[in-house]
PDB file of C-alpha atoms in Angstrom:
ATOM      1  CA  MET A   1       1.517  -0.677 -25.590  1.00  0.00           C
ATOM      2  CA  GLU A   2       4.480   1.124 -24.046  1.00  0.00           C
ATOM      3  CA  PRO A   3       6.732  -0.797 -21.609  1.00  0.00           C
ATOM      4  CA  GLU A   4       5.980   1.736 -18.850  1.00  0.00           C
ATOM      5  CA  GLU A   5       2.275   0.937 -19.063  1.00  0.00           C
ATOM      6  CA  ILE A   6       2.929  -2.806 -19.111  1.00  0.00           C
ATOM      7  CA  TYR A   7       5.086  -2.382 -16.017  1.00  0.00           C
ATOM      8  CA  ARG A   8       2.364  -0.393 -14.254  1.00  0.00           C
ATOM      9  CA  GLN A   9      -0.356  -2.893 -15.072  1.00  0.00           C
ATOM     10  CA  LEU A  10       1.709  -5.928 -14.062  1.00  0.00           C
ATOM     11  CA  ARG A  11       2.749  -4.278 -10.808  1.00  0.00           C
ATOM     12  CA  GLU A  12      -0.888  -3.484 -10.037  1.00  0.00           C
ATOM     13  CA  LYS A  13      -1.852  -7.110 -10.701  1.00  0.00           C
ATOM     14  CA  ILE A  14       0.868  -8.255  -8.293  1.00  0.00           C
ATOM     15  CA  ILE A  15      -0.053  -5.722  -5.603  1.00  0.00           C
ATOM     16  CA  TRP A  16      -3.782  -6.542  -5.720  1.00  0.00           C
ATOM     17  CA  LEU A  17      -3.174 -10.314  -5.943  1.00  0.00           C
ATOM     18  CA  ASP A  18      -4.534 -10.742  -9.443  1.00  0.00           C
ATOM     19  CA  LEU A  19      -1.136 -12.430  -9.795  1.00  0.00           C
ATOM     20  CA  LEU A  20      -0.582 -14.453  -6.640  1.00  0.00           C
ATOM     21  CA  PRO A  21       2.726 -14.763  -4.751  1.00  0.00           C
ATOM     22  CA  GLU A  22       4.956 -17.459  -6.308  1.00  0.00           C
ATOM     23  CA  ALA A  23       2.834 -17.581  -9.477  1.00  0.00           C
ATOM     24  CA  TYR A  24       4.802 -18.460 -12.616  1.00  0.00           C
ATOM     25  CA  LEU A  25       4.808 -15.747 -15.266  1.00  0.00           C
ATOM     26  CA  ASN A  26       4.478 -17.104 -18.778  1.00  0.00           C
ATOM     27  CA  LEU A  27       6.190 -14.735 -21.216  1.00  0.00           C
ATOM     28  CA  SER A  28       4.202 -15.898 -24.220  1.00  0.00           C
ATOM     29  CA  ALA A  29       0.860 -15.599 -22.440  1.00  0.00           C
ATOM     30  CA  LEU A  30       1.747 -12.146 -21.119  1.00  0.00           C
ATOM     31  CA  ALA A  31       2.936 -11.010 -24.549  1.00  0.00           C
ATOM     32  CA  GLU A  32      -0.349 -12.143 -26.100  1.00  0.00           C
ATOM     33  CA  SER A  33      -2.442 -10.457 -23.392  1.00  0.00           C
ATOM     34  CA  PHE A  34      -0.646  -7.118 -23.906  1.00  0.00           C
ATOM     35  CA  GLY A  35      -0.466  -7.417 -27.701  1.00  0.00           C
ATOM     36  CA  VAL A  36       3.327  -7.202 -27.850  1.00  0.00           C
ATOM     37  CA  SER A  37       6.272  -9.502 -28.483  1.00  0.00           C
ATOM     38  CA  ARG A  38       8.092 -11.416 -25.769  1.00  0.00           C
ATOM     39  CA  THR A  39      11.023  -8.968 -25.797  1.00  0.00           C
ATOM     40  CA  PRO A  40       9.322  -5.990 -24.090  1.00  0.00           C
ATOM     41  CA  ILE A  41       7.669  -8.380 -21.620  1.00  0.00           C
ATOM     42  CA  LYS A  42      11.055  -9.762 -20.624  1.00  0.00           C
ATOM     43  CA  GLU A  43      12.444  -6.227 -20.288  1.00  0.00           C
ATOM     44  CA  VAL A  44       9.542  -5.279 -18.008  1.00  0.00           C
ATOM     45  CA  LEU A  45      10.012  -8.420 -15.911  1.00  0.00           C
ATOM     46  CA  ILE A  46      13.682  -7.503 -15.438  1.00  0.00           C
ATOM     47  CA  LEU A  47      12.572  -4.070 -14.169  1.00  0.00           C
ATOM     48  CA  LEU A  48      10.023  -5.692 -11.856  1.00  0.00           C
ATOM     49  CA  GLU A  49      12.780  -7.984 -10.605  1.00  0.00           C
ATOM     50  CA  ALA A  50      14.998  -4.984  -9.856  1.00  0.00           C
ATOM     51  CA  ASP A  51      12.154  -3.447  -7.849  1.00  0.00           C
ATOM     52  CA  GLY A  52      11.533  -6.662  -5.923  1.00  0.00           C
ATOM     53  CA  TRP A  53       8.172  -7.654  -7.397  1.00  0.00           C
ATOM     54  CA  VAL A  54       9.321 -10.768  -9.274  1.00  0.00           C
ATOM     55  CA  LEU A  55      12.157 -13.270  -8.969  1.00  0.00           C
ATOM     56  CA  ARG A  56      13.971 -15.516 -11.397  1.00  0.00           C
ATOM     57  CA  HIS A  57      13.294 -19.192 -10.840  1.00  0.00           C
ATOM     58  CA  GLY A  58      15.540 -21.128 -13.176  1.00  0.00           C
ATOM     59  CA  SER A  59      14.681 -19.910 -16.649  1.00  0.00           C
ATOM     60  CA  HIS A  60      11.330 -18.518 -15.511  1.00  0.00           C
ATOM     61  CA  PHE A  61      10.054 -15.539 -13.560  1.00  0.00           C
ATOM     62  CA  ILE A  62       7.764 -15.887 -10.557  1.00  0.00           C
ATOM     63  CA  VAL A  63       5.910 -13.354  -8.430  1.00  0.00           C
ATOM     64  CA  THR A  64       7.971 -12.623  -5.326  1.00  0.00           C
ATOM     65  CA  PRO A  65       6.740 -14.634  -2.316  1.00  0.00           C
ATOM     66  CA  LEU A  66       5.490 -12.829   0.762  1.00  0.00           C
ATOM     67  CA  SER A  67       8.359 -12.326   3.199  1.00  0.00           C
ATOM     68  CA  LEU A  68       7.950 -11.409   6.855  1.00  0.00           C
ATOM     69  CA  GLY A  69      11.644 -10.500   6.951  1.00  0.00           C
ATOM     70  CA  ARG A  70      11.099  -7.967   4.187  1.00  0.00           C
ATOM     71  CA  LEU A  71       8.024  -6.658   5.991  1.00  0.00           C
ATOM     72  CA  LYS A  72      10.050  -6.081   9.156  1.00  0.00           C
ATOM     73  CA  GLU A  73      12.661  -4.122   7.200  1.00  0.00           C
ATOM     74  CA  ILE A  74       9.999  -1.992   5.504  1.00  0.00           C
ATOM     75  CA  THR A  75       8.343  -1.328   8.866  1.00  0.00           C
ATOM     76  CA  GLU A  76      11.606  -0.022  10.313  1.00  0.00           C
ATOM     77  CA  ILE A  77      11.808   2.449   7.437  1.00  0.00           C
ATOM     78  CA  ARG A  78       8.136   3.348   7.833  1.00  0.00           C
ATOM     79  CA  ASN A  79       8.624   4.094  11.539  1.00  0.00           C
ATOM     80  CA  ILE A  80      11.358   6.577  10.712  1.00  0.00           C
ATOM     81  CA  ILE A  81       9.607   8.316   7.817  1.00  0.00           C
ATOM     82  CA  GLU A  82       5.834   8.143   8.116  1.00  0.00           C
ATOM     83  CA  VAL A  83       5.385   9.537  11.628  1.00  0.00           C
ATOM     84  CA  GLN A  84       7.236  12.751  10.767  1.00  0.00           C
ATOM     85  CA  ALA A  85       5.583  12.864   7.340  1.00  0.00           C
ATOM     86  CA  ASN A  86       2.169  12.909   9.037  1.00  0.00           C
ATOM     87  CA  ILE A  87       3.284  15.917  11.099  1.00  0.00           C
ATOM     88  CA  MET A  88       4.394  17.617   7.895  1.00  0.00           C
ATOM     89  CA  ALA A  89       1.030  16.796   6.314  1.00  0.00           C
ATOM     90  CA  MET A  90      -0.791  18.288   9.330  1.00  0.00           C
ATOM     91  CA  ASP A  91       1.184  21.526   8.970  1.00  0.00           C
ATOM     92  CA  ARG A  92       0.662  21.813   5.209  1.00  0.00           C
ATOM     93  CA  ILE A  93      -2.754  20.294   4.577  1.00  0.00           C
ATOM     94  CA  THR A  94      -5.234  22.370   2.573  1.00  0.00           C
ATOM     95  CA  ALA A  95      -8.911  22.904   3.256  1.00  0.00           C
ATOM     96  CA  GLU A  96      -9.692  20.694   0.256  1.00  0.00           C
ATOM     97  CA  GLU A  97      -7.554  17.870   1.609  1.00  0.00           C
ATOM     98  CA  LEU A  98      -9.141  18.216   5.049  1.00  0.00           C
ATOM     99  CA  ALA A  99     -12.501  17.892   3.323  1.00  0.00           C
ATOM    100  CA  VAL A 100     -11.317  14.652   1.684  1.00  0.00           C
ATOM    101  CA  LEU A 101     -10.294  13.300   5.091  1.00  0.00           C
ATOM    102  CA  GLY A 102     -13.738  14.234   6.355  1.00  0.00           C
ATOM    103  CA  GLU A 103     -15.315  12.309   3.491  1.00  0.00           C
ATOM    104  CA  ILE A 104     -13.117   9.292   4.245  1.00  0.00           C
ATOM    105  CA  ARG A 105     -14.199   9.416   7.899  1.00  0.00           C
ATOM    106  CA  GLN A 106     -17.836   9.418   6.830  1.00  0.00           C
ATOM    107  CA  GLU A 107     -17.235   6.493   4.457  1.00  0.00           C
ATOM    108  CA  ILE A 108     -15.620   4.553   7.302  1.00  0.00           C
ATOM    109  CA  ARG A 109     -18.574   5.235   9.600  1.00  0.00           C
ATOM    110  CA  GLU A 110     -21.017   4.087   6.934  1.00  0.00           C
ATOM    111  CA  ILE A 111     -19.095   1.038   5.765  1.00  0.00           C
ATOM    112  CA  GLY A 112     -21.123  -1.446   7.825  1.00  0.00           C
ATOM    113  CA  ASP A 113     -20.059  -4.902   8.950  1.00  0.00           C
ATOM    114  CA  THR A 114     -19.823  -6.767   5.634  1.00  0.00           C
ATOM    115  CA  PRO A 115     -17.206  -5.071   3.405  1.00  0.00           C
ATOM    116  CA  SER A 116     -14.630  -7.252   1.711  1.00  0.00           C
ATOM    117  CA  ASN A 117     -11.021  -7.070   2.835  1.00  0.00           C
ATOM    118  CA  ARG A 118     -10.206  -5.476  -0.493  1.00  0.00           C
ATOM    119  CA  GLN A 119     -12.754  -2.697   0.089  1.00  0.00           C
ATOM    120  CA  LEU A 120     -11.153  -1.958   3.464  1.00  0.00           C
ATOM    121  CA  VAL A 121      -7.671  -1.875   1.962  1.00  0.00           C
ATOM    122  CA  GLU A 122      -8.770   0.387  -0.895  1.00  0.00           C
ATOM    123  CA  MET A 123     -10.233   2.853   1.605  1.00  0.00           C
ATOM    124  CA  ASP A 124      -7.047   2.695   3.687  1.00  0.00           C
ATOM    125  CA  VAL A 125      -4.960   3.450   0.599  1.00  0.00           C
ATOM    126  CA  LYS A 126      -7.149   6.477  -0.167  1.00  0.00           C
ATOM    127  CA  PHE A 127      -6.599   7.741   3.397  1.00  0.00           C
ATOM    128  CA  HIS A 128      -2.826   7.338   3.302  1.00  0.00           C
ATOM    129  CA  ARG A 129      -2.485   8.856  -0.172  1.00  0.00           C
ATOM    130  CA  THR A 130      -4.393  11.925   0.994  1.00  0.00           C
ATOM    131  CA  LEU A 131      -1.867  12.428   3.783  1.00  0.00           C
ATOM    132  CA  PHE A 132       1.044  11.763   1.403  1.00  0.00           C
ATOM    133  CA  GLN A 133      -0.267  14.454  -0.935  1.00  0.00           C
ATOM    134  CA  ALA A 134      -0.720  16.856   1.971  1.00  0.00           C
ATOM    135  CA  THR A 135       3.037  16.832   2.708  1.00  0.00           C
ATOM    136  CA  LYS A 136       3.530  18.892  -0.482  1.00  0.00           C
ATOM    137  CA  ASN A 137       6.776  16.969  -0.992  1.00  0.00           C
ATOM    138  CA  HIS A 138       6.676  14.888  -4.157  1.00  0.00           C
ATOM    139  CA  GLN A 139       9.800  12.857  -3.396  1.00  0.00           C
ATOM    140  CA  LEU A 140       8.583  12.029   0.094  1.00  0.00           C
ATOM    141  CA  ALA A 141       5.127  11.088  -1.192  1.00  0.00           C
ATOM    142  CA  GLN A 142       6.677   8.710  -3.725  1.00  0.00           C
ATOM    143  CA  MET A 143       8.808   7.093  -1.030  1.00  0.00           C
ATOM    144  CA  LEU A 144       5.796   6.656   1.251  1.00  0.00           C
ATOM    145  CA  GLU A 145       3.794   5.208  -1.640  1.00  0.00           C
ATOM    146  CA  ARG A 146       6.475   2.582  -2.290  1.00  0.00           C
ATOM    147  CA  ILE A 147       6.378   1.617   1.380  1.00  0.00           C
ATOM    148  CA  LEU A 148       2.575   1.498   1.497  1.00  0.00           C
ATOM    149  CA  ILE A 149       2.115  -0.804  -1.460  1.00  0.00           C
ATOM    150  CA  GLN A 150       4.451  -3.366   0.085  1.00  0.00           C
ATOM    151  CA  TYR A 151       1.849  -3.850   2.830  1.00  0.00           C
ATOM    152  CA  LEU A 152      -1.106  -4.367   0.506  1.00  0.00           C
ATOM    153  CA  ARG A 153      -0.286  -7.916  -0.532  1.00  0.00           C
ATOM    154  CA  PHE A 154      -0.113  -8.958   3.117  1.00  0.00           C
ATOM    155  CA  TRP A 155      -3.475  -7.421   4.009  1.00  0.00           C
ATOM    156  CA  LEU A 156      -5.106  -8.901   0.915  1.00  0.00           C
ATOM    157  CA  SER A 157      -3.647 -12.335   1.652  1.00  0.00           C
ATOM    158  CA  ILE A 158      -5.393 -12.546   5.022  1.00  0.00           C
ATOM    159  CA  SER A 159      -8.042 -15.227   4.572  1.00  0.00           C
ATOM    160  CA  ARG A 160     -10.155 -14.328   7.588  1.00  0.00           C
ATOM    161  CA  LYS A 161     -12.558 -11.408   7.592  1.00  0.00           C
ATOM    162  CA  ILE A 162     -10.914  -8.195   8.815  1.00  0.00           C
ATOM    163  CA  ASP A 163     -12.995  -6.305  11.382  1.00  0.00           C
ATOM    164  CA  PRO A 164     -13.651  -2.799   9.972  1.00  0.00           C
ATOM    165  CA  LYS A 165     -13.947  -1.137  13.388  1.00  0.00           C
ATOM    166  CA  THR A 166     -10.593  -2.467  14.567  1.00  0.00           C
ATOM    167  CA  PHE A 167      -8.952  -1.826  11.204  1.00  0.00           C
ATOM    168  CA  PHE A 168      -9.894   1.868  11.177  1.00  0.00           C
ATOM    169  CA  THR A 169      -9.553   2.743  14.873  1.00  0.00           C
ATOM    170  CA  GLU A 170      -6.281   4.658  14.503  1.00  0.00           C
ATOM    171  CA  THR A 171      -7.308   6.025  11.110  1.00  0.00           C
ATOM    172  CA  LEU A 172     -10.158   7.961  12.690  1.00  0.00           C
ATOM    173  CA  GLU A 173      -7.894   9.155  15.508  1.00  0.00           C
ATOM    174  CA  ILE A 174      -5.262  10.339  13.026  1.00  0.00           C
ATOM    175  CA  ILE A 175      -7.878  12.334  11.118  1.00  0.00           C
ATOM    176  CA  GLN A 176      -9.042  13.905  14.375  1.00  0.00           C
ATOM    177  CA  ALA A 177      -5.479  14.808  15.394  1.00  0.00           C
ATOM    178  CA  VAL A 178      -4.767  16.367  11.990  1.00  0.00           C
ATOM    179  CA  GLU A 179      -7.936  18.464  12.201  1.00  0.00           C
ATOM    180  CA  ALA A 180      -7.052  19.577  15.736  1.00  0.00           C
ATOM    181  CA  LYS A 181      -3.422  20.339  14.788  1.00  0.00           C
ATOM    182  CA  ASP A 182      -2.397  18.196  17.759  1.00  0.00           C
ATOM    183  CA  ALA A 183       1.177  17.240  16.883  1.00  0.00           C
ATOM    184  CA  ASP A 184       1.877  15.228  20.031  1.00  0.00           C
ATOM    185  CA  ARG A 185      -1.292  13.171  19.648  1.00  0.00           C
ATOM    186  CA  LEU A 186      -0.682  12.695  15.935  1.00  0.00           C
ATOM    187  CA  ARG A 187       2.872  11.508  16.539  1.00  0.00           C
ATOM    188  CA  ALA A 188       1.757   8.990  19.155  1.00  0.00           C
ATOM    189  CA  ILE A 189      -1.203   7.586  17.228  1.00  0.00           C
ATOM    190  CA  SER A 190       0.779   7.379  13.972  1.00  0.00           C
ATOM    191  CA  ALA A 191       3.443   5.284  15.704  1.00  0.00           C
ATOM    192  CA  ALA A 192       0.742   3.108  17.292  1.00  0.00           C
ATOM    193  CA  HIS A 193      -0.942   2.662  13.900  1.00  0.00           C
ATOM    194  CA  ILE A 194       2.246   1.352  12.312  1.00  0.00           C
ATOM    195  CA  LYS A 195       2.965  -0.941  15.278  1.00  0.00           C
ATOM    196  CA  ASN A 196      -0.556  -2.370  15.387  1.00  0.00           C
ATOM    197  CA  SER A 197      -0.673  -2.875  11.610  1.00  0.00           C
ATOM    198  CA  VAL A 198       2.483  -4.938  11.461  1.00  0.00           C
ATOM    199  CA  GLU A 199       1.569  -6.909  14.592  1.00  0.00           C
ATOM    200  CA  GLU A 200      -1.797  -7.792  13.046  1.00  0.00           C
ATOM    201  CA  ILE A 201      -0.097  -9.034   9.899  1.00  0.00           C
ATOM    202  CA  MET A 202       2.648 -10.897  11.763  1.00  0.00           C
ATOM    203  CA  GLY A 203       0.042 -12.596  13.935  1.00  0.00           C
ATOM    204  CA  THR A 204      -1.711 -13.928  10.851  1.00  0.00           C
ATOM    205  CA  PHE A 205       1.258 -15.259   8.906  1.00  0.00           C
TER     206      PHE A 205
END
């Protein structure tokens, strides 16, 4: 298996909490699971360390702990970038992408009261990635993606049941504003969405 694919799979396991924060990463066990030697595993872990997903702990690597300080820094960046990116997405969105947003809205309305937190987060990721794609700016979409995935571990670490109606309130309003081409409303609700998201997380941890 190529190192790039090992990196991708390990990062996904960290993001979706298949590897928990502060978990020790055993090089030999990882090498066996990927069918490679320890050397490419160590190289991948060094790359993950550079990107902030793992830390060195003595002679070992561990999954980076959740950090509210880091979340605050990411949120400041998100406030600057994502609100304007949503306006760009509104201006450039295609009929096909609008149809996807319509499908997401319907999925939200039909989700019921018993979805898992992971199901809610997966749907939220689909929504945001649709808007990222609609910007028609690959570099911007990649930057927004890197910001988004930093939030996922926090949402997935919440032990209590997340209320779907509260979770998706601004999502539905953003979709409506995009469809209506209402830039002022979209700007306001996008900023509120970011603020409410981080406050919800901060209030839990």
